[in-house]
PDB file of N, CA and C in Angstrom:
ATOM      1  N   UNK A  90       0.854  -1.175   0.000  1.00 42.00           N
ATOM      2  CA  UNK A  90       0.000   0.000   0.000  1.00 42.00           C
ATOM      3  C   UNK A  90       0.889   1.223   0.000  1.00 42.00           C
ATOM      4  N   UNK A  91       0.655   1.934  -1.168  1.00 48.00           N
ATOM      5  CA  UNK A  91       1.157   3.516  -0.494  1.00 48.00           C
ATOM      6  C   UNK A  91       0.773   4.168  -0.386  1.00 48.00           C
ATOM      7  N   UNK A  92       1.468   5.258  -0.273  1.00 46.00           N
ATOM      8  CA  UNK A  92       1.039   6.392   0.562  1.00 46.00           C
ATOM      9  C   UNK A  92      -0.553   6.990  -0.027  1.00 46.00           C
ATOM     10  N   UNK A  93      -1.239   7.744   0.782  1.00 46.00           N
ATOM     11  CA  UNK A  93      -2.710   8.150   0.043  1.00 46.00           C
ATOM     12  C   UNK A  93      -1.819   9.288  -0.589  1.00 46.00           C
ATOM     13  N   UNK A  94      -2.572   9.441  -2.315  1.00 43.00           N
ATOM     14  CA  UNK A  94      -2.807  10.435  -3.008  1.00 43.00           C
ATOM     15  C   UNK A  94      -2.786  12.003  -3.099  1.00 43.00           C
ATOM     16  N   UNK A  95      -1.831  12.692  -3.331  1.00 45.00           N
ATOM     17  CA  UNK A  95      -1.901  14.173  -2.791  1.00 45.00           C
ATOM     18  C   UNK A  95      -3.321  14.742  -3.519  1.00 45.00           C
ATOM     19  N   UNK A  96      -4.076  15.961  -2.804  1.00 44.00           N
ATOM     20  CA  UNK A  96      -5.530  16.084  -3.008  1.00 44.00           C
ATOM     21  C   UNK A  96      -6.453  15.400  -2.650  1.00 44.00           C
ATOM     22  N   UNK A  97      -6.344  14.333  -1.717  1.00 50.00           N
ATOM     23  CA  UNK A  97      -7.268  13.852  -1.489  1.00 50.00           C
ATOM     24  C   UNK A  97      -7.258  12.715  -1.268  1.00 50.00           C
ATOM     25  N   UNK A  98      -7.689  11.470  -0.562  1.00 57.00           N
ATOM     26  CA  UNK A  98      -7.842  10.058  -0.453  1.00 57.00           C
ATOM     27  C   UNK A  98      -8.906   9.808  -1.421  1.00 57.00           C
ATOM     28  N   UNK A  99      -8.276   9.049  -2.631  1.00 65.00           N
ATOM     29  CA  UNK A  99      -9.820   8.134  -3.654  1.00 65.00           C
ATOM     30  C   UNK A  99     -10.127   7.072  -3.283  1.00 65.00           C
ATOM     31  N   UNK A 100     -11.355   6.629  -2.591  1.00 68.00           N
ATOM     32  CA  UNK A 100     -11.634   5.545  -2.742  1.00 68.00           C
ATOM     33  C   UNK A 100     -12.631   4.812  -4.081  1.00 68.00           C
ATOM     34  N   UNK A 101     -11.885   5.743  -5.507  1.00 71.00           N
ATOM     35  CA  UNK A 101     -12.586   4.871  -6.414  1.00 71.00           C
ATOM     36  C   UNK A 101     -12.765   3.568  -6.372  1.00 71.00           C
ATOM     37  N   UNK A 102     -13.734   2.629  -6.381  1.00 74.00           N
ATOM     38  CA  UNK A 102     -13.559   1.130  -6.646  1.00 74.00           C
ATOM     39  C   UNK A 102     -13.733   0.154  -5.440  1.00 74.00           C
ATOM     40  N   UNK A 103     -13.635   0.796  -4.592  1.00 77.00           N
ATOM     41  CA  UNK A 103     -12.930   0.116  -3.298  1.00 77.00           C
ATOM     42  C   UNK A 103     -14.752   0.096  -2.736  1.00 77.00           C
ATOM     43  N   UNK A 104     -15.089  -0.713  -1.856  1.00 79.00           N
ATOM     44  CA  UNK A 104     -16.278  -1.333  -1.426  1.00 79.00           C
ATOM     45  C   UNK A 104     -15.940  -1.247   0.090  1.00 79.00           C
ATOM     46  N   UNK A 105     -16.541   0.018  -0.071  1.00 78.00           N
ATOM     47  CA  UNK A 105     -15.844   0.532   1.840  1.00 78.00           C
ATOM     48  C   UNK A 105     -16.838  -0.058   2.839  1.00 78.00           C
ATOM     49  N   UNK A 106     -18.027  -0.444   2.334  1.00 85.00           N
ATOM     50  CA  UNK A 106     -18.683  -1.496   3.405  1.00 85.00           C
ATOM     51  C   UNK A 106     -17.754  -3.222   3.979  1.00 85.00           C
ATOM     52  N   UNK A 107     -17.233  -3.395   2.929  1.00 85.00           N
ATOM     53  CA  UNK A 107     -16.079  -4.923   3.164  1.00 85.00           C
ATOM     54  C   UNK A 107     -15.012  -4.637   3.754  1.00 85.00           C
ATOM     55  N   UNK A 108     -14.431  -3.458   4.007  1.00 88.00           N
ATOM     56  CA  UNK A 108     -13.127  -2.941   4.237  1.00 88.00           C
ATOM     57  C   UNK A 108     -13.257  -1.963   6.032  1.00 88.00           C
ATOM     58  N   UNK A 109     -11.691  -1.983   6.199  1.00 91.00           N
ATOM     59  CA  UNK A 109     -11.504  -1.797   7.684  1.00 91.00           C
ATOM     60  C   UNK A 109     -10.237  -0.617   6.900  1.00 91.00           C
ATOM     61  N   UNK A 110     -11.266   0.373   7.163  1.00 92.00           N
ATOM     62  CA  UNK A 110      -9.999   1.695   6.543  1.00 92.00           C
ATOM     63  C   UNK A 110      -9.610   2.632   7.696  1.00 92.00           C
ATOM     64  N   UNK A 111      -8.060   2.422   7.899  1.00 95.00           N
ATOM     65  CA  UNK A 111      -7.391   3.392   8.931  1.00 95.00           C
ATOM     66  C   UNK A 111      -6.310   4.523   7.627  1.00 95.00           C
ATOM     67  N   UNK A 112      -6.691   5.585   8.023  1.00 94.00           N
ATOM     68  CA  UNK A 112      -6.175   6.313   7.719  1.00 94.00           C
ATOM     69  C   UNK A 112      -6.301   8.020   8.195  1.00 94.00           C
ATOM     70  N   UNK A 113      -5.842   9.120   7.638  1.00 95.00           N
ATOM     71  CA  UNK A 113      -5.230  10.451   8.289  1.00 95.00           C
ATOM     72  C   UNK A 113      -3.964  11.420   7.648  1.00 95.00           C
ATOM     73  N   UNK A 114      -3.520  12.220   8.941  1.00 96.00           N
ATOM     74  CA  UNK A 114      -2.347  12.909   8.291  1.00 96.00           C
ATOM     75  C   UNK A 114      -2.029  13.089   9.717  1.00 96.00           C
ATOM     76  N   UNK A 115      -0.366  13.160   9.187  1.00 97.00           N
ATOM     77  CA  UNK A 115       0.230  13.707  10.140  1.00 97.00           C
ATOM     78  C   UNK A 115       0.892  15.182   9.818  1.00 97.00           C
ATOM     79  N   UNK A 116       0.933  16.116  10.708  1.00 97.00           N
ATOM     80  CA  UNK A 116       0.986  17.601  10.722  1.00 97.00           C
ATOM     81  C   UNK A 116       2.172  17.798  11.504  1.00 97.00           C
ATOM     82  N   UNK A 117       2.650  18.954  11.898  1.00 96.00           N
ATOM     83  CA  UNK A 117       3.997  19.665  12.949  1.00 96.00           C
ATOM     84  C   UNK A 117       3.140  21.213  12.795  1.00 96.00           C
ATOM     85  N   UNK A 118       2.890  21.431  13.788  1.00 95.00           N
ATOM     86  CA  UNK A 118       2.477  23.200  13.907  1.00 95.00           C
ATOM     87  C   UNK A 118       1.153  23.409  12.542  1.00 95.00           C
ATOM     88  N   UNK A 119       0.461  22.664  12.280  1.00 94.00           N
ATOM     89  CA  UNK A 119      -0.939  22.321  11.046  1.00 94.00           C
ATOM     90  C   UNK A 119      -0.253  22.343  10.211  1.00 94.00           C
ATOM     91  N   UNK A 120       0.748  22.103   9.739  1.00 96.00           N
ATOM     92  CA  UNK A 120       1.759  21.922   8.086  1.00 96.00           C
ATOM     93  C   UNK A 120       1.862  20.760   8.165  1.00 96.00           C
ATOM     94  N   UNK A 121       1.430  19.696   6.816  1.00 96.00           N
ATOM     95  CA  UNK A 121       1.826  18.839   6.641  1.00 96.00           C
ATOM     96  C   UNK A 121       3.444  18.145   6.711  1.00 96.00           C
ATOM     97  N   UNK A 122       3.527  16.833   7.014  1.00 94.00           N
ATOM     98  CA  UNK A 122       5.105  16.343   7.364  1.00 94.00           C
ATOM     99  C   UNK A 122       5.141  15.280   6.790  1.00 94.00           C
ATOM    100  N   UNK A 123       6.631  15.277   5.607  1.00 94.00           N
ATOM    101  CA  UNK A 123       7.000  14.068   5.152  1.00 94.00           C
ATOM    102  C   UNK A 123       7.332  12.856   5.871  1.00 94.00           C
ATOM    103  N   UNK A 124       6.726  12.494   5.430  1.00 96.00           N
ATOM    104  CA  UNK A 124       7.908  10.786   6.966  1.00 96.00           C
ATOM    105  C   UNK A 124       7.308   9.484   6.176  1.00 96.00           C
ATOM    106  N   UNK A 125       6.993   8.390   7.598  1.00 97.00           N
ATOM    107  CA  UNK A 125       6.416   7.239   7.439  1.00 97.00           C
ATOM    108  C   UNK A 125       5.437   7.672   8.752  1.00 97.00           C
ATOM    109  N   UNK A 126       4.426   5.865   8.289  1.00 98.00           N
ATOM    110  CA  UNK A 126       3.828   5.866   9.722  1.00 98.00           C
ATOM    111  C   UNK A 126       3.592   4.236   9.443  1.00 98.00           C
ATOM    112  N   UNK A 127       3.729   3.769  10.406  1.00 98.00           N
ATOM    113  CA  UNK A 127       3.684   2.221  10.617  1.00 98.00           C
ATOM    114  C   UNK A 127       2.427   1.555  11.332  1.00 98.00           C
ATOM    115  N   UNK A 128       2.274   0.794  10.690  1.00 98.00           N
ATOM    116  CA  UNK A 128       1.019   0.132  11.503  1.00 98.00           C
ATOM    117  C   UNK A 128       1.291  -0.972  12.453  1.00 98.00           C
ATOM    118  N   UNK A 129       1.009  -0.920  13.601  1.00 98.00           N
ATOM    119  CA  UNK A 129       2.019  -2.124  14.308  1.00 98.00           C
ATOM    120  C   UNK A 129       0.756  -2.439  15.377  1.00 98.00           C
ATOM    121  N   UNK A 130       0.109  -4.316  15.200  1.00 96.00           N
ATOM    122  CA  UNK A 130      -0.811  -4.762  15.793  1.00 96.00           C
ATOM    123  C   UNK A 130      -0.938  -4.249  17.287  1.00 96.00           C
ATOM    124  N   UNK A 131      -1.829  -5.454  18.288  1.00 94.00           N
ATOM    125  CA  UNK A 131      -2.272  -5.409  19.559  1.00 94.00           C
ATOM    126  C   UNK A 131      -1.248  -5.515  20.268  1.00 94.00           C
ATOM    127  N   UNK A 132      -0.072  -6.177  19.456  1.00 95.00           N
ATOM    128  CA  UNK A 132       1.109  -6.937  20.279  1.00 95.00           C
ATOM    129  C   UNK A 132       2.251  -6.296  20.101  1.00 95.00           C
ATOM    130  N   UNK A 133       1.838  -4.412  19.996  1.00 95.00           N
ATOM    131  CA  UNK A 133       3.126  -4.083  19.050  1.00 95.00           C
ATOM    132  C   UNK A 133       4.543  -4.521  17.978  1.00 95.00           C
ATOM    133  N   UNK A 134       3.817  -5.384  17.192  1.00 97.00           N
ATOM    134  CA  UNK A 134       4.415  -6.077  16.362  1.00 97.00           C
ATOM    135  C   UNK A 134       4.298  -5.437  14.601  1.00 97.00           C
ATOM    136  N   UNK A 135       5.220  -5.046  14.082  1.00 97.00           N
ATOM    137  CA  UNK A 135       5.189  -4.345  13.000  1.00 97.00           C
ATOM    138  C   UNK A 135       4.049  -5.401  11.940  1.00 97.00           C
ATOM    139  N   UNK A 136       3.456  -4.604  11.158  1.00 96.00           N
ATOM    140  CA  UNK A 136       2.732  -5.097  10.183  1.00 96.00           C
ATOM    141  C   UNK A 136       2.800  -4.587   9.102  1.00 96.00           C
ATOM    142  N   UNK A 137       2.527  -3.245   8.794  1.00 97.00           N
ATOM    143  CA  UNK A 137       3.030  -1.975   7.446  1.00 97.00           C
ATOM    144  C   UNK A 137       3.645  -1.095   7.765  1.00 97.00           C
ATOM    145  N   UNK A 138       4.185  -0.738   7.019  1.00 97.00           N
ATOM    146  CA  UNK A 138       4.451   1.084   7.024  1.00 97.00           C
ATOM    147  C   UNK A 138       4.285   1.753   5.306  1.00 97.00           C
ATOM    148  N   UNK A 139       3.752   2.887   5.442  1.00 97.00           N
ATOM    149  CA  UNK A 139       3.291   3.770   4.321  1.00 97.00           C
ATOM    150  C   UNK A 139       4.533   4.684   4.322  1.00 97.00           C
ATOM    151  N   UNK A 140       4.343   5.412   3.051  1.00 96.00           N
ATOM    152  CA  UNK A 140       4.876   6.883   3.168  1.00 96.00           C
ATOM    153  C   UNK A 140       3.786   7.633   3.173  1.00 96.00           C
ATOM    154  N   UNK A 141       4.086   9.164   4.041  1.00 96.00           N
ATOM    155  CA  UNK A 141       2.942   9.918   3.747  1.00 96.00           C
ATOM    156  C   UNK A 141       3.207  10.387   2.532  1.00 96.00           C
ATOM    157  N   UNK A 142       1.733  11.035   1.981  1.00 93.00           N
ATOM    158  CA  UNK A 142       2.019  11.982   0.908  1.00 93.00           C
ATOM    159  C   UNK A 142       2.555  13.440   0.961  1.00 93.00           C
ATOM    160  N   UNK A 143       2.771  13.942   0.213  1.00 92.00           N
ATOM    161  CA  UNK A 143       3.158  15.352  -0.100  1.00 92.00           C
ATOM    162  C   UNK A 143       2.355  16.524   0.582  1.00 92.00           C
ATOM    163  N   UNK A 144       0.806  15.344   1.125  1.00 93.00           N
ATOM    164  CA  UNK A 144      -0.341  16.723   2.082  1.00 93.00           C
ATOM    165  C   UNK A 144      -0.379  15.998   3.548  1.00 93.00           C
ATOM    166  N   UNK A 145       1.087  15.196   3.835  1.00 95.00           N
ATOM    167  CA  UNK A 145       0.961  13.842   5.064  1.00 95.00           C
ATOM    168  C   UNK A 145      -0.331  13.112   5.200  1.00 95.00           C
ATOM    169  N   UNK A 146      -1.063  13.222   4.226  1.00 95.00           N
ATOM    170  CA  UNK A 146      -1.686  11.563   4.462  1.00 95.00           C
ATOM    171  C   UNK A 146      -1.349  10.592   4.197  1.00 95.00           C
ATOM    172  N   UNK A 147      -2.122   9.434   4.855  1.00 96.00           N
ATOM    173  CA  UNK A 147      -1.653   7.823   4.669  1.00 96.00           C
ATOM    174  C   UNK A 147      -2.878   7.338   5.160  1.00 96.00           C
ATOM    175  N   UNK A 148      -2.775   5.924   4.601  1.00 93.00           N
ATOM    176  CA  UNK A 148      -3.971   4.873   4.643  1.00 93.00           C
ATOM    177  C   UNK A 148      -3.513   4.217   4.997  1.00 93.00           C
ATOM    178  N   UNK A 149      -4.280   2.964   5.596  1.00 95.00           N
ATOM    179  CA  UNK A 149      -4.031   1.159   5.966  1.00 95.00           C
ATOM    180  C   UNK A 149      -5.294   0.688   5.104  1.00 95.00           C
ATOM    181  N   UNK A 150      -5.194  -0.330   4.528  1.00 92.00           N
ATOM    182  CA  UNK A 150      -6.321  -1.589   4.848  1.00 92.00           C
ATOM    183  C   UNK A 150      -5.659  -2.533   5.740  1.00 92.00           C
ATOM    184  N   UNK A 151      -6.997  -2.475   6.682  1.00 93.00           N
ATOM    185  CA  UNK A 151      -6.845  -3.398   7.898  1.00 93.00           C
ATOM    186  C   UNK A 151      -7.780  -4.523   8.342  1.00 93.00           C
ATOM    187  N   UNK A 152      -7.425  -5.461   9.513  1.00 94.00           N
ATOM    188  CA  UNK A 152      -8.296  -5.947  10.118  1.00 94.00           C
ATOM    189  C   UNK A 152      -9.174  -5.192  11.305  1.00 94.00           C
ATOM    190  N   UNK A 153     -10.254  -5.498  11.399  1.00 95.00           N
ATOM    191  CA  UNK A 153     -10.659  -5.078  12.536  1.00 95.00           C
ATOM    192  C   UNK A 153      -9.793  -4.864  13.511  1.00 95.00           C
ATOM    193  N   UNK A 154      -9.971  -4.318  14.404  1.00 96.00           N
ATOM    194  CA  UNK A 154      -9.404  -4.329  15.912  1.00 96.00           C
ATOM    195  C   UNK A 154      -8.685  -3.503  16.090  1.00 96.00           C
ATOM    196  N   UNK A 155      -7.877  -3.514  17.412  1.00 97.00           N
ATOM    197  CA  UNK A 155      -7.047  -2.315  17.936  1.00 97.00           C
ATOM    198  C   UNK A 155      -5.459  -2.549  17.321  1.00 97.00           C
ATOM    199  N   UNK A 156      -5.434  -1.256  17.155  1.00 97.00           N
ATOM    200  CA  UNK A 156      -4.153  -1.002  15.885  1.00 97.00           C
ATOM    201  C   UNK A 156      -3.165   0.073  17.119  1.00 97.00           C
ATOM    202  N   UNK A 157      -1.497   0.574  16.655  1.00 98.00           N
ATOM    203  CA  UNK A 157      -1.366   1.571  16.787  1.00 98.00           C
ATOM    204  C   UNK A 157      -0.333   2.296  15.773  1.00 98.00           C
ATOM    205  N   UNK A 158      -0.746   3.258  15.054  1.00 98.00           N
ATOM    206  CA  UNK A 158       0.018   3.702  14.717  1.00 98.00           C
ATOM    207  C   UNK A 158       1.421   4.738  15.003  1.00 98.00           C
ATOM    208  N   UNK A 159       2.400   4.630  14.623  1.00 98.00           N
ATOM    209  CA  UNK A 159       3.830   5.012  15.064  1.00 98.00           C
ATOM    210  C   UNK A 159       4.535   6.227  13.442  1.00 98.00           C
ATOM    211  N   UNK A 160       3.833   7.157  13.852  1.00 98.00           N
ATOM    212  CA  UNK A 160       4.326   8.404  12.402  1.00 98.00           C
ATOM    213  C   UNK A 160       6.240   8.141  13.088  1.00 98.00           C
ATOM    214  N   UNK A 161       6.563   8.660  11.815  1.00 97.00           N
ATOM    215  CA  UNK A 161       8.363   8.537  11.860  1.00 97.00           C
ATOM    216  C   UNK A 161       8.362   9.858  10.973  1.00 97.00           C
ATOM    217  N   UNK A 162       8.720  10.447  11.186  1.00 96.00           N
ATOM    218  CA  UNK A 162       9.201  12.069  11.015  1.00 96.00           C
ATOM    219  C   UNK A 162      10.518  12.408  11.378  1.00 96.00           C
ATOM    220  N   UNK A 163      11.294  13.446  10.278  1.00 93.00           N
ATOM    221  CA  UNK A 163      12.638  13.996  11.297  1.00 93.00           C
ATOM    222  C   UNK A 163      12.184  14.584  12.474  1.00 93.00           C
ATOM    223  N   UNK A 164      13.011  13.999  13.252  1.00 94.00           N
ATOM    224  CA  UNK A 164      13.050  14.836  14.886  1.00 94.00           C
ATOM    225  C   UNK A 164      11.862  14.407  15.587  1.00 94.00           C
ATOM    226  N   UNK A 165      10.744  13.352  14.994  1.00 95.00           N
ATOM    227  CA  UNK A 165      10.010  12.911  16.114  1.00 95.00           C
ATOM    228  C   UNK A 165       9.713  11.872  15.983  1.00 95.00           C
ATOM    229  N   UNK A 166       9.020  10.966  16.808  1.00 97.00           N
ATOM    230  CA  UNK A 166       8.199   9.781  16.626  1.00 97.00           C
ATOM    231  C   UNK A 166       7.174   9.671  17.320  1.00 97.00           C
ATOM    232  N   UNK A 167       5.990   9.290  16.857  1.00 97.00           N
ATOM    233  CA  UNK A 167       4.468   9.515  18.022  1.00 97.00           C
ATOM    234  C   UNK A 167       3.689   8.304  18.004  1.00 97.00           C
ATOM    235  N   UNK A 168       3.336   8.214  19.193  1.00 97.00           N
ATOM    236  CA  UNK A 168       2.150   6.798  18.912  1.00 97.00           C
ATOM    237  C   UNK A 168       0.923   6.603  19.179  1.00 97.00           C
ATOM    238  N   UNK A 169       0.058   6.382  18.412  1.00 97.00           N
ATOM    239  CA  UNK A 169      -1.180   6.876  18.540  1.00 97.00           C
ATOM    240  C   UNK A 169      -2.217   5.253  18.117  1.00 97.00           C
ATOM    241  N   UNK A 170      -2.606   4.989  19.273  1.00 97.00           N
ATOM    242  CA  UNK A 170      -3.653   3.976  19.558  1.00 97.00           C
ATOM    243  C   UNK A 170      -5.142   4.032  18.975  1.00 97.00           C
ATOM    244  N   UNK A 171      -5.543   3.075  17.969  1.00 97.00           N
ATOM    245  CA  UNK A 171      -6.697   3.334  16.984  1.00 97.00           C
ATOM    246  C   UNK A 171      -7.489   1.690  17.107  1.00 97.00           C
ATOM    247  N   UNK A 172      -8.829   1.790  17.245  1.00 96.00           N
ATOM    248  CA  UNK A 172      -9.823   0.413  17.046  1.00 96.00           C
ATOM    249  C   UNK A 172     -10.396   0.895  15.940  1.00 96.00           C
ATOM    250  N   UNK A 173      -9.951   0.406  15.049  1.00 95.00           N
ATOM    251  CA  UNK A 173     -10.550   0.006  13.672  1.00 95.00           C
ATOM    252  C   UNK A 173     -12.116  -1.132  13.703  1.00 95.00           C
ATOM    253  N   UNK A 174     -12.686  -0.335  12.786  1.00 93.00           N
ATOM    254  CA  UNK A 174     -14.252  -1.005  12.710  1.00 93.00           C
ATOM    255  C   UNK A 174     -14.414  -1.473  11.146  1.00 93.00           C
ATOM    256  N   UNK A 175     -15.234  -2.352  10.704  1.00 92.00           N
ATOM    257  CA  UNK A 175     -15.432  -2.832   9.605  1.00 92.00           C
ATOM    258  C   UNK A 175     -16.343  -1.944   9.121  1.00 92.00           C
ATOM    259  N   UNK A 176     -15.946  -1.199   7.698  1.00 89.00           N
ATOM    260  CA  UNK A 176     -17.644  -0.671   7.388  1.00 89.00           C
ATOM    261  C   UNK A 176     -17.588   0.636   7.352  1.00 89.00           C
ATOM    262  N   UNK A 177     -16.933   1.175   8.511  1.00 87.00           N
ATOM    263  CA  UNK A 177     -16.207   2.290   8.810  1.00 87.00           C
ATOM    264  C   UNK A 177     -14.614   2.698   8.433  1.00 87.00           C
ATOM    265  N   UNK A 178     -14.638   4.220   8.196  1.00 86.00           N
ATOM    266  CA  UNK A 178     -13.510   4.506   8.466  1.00 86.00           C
ATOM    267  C   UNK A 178     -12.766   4.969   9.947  1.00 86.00           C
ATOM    268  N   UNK A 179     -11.605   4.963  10.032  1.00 92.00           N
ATOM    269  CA  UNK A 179     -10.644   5.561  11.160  1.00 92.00           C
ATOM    270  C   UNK A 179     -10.258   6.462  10.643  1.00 92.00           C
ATOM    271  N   UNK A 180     -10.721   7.320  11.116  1.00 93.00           N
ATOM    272  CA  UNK A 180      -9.753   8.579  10.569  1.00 93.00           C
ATOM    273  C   UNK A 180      -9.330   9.395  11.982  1.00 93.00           C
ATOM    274  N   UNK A 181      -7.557   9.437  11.764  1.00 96.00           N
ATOM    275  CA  UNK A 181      -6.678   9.712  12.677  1.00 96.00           C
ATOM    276  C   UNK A 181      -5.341  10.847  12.075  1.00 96.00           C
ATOM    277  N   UNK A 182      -5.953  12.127  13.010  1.00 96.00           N
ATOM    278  CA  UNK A 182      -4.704  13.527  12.654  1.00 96.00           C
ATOM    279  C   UNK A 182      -3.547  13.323  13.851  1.00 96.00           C
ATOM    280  N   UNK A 183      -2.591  12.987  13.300  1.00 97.00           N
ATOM    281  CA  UNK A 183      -1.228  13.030  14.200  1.00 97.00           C
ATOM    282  C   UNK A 183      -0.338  14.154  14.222  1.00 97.00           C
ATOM    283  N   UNK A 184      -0.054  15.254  15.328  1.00 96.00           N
ATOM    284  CA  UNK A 184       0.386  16.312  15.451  1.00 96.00           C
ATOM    285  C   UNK A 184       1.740  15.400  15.892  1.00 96.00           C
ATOM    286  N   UNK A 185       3.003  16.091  15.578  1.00 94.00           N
ATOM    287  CA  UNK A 185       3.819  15.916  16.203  1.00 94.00           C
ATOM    288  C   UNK A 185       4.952  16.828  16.883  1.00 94.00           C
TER     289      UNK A 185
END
C-alpha cells in the first residue's frame, strides 16, 4: 500500500462497506510532514508502514481491531492507539 494520493484520499472502486480503513495525516504546527507511519498490531508487532504523501496523508487496509500507529518524522516519533471497525472509516490527525 502507499502512501494516500496528494488532493485527497480516492476511494474509487474500493467497497468501503467490506473494508476496515485506517487512515489520516500527520501535521507539525498544522503543516503537513513528510515521513512514514507504521502500523504495528495489539502486540506491538510491525505489520506496514506507508509513506505519507506530499499533504501527510496515509492509509491502511486493515483488520478489525485495535491497531497503533507510530508516524516517523525527522526529529520525532508519536504513537497513537486506533480500534478500527469494519464498514467504517478511522480517521486519525497526528500532530507531532
Amino acid at each position: 500500500m502507499c502512501g494516500a494520493k496528494a488532493g485527497g484520499p480516492d476511494l474509487a472502486g474500493v467497497d468501503v462497506a467490506n473494508e476496515t480503513i485506517i487512515q489520516g495525516s500527520v501535521t507539525r504546527n498544522e503543516e503537513p510532514v513528510n515521513g512514514y507511519v507504521r502500523l504495528l498490531d495489539e502486540n506491538g508487532e510491525f505489520t506496514a508502514e506507508v509513506p505519507t504523501s506530499a499533504t501527510g496523508q496515509f492509509r491502511f487496509f486493515a483488520r478489525p481491531g485495535k491497531w497503533t500507529l507510530r508516524a516517523l518524522v525527522p526529529g520525532a516519533t508519536v504513537d497513537r492507539q486506533v480500534v478500527a471497525t469494519q464498514g467504517e472509516f478511522t480517521e486519525v490527525a497526528i500532530a507531532v
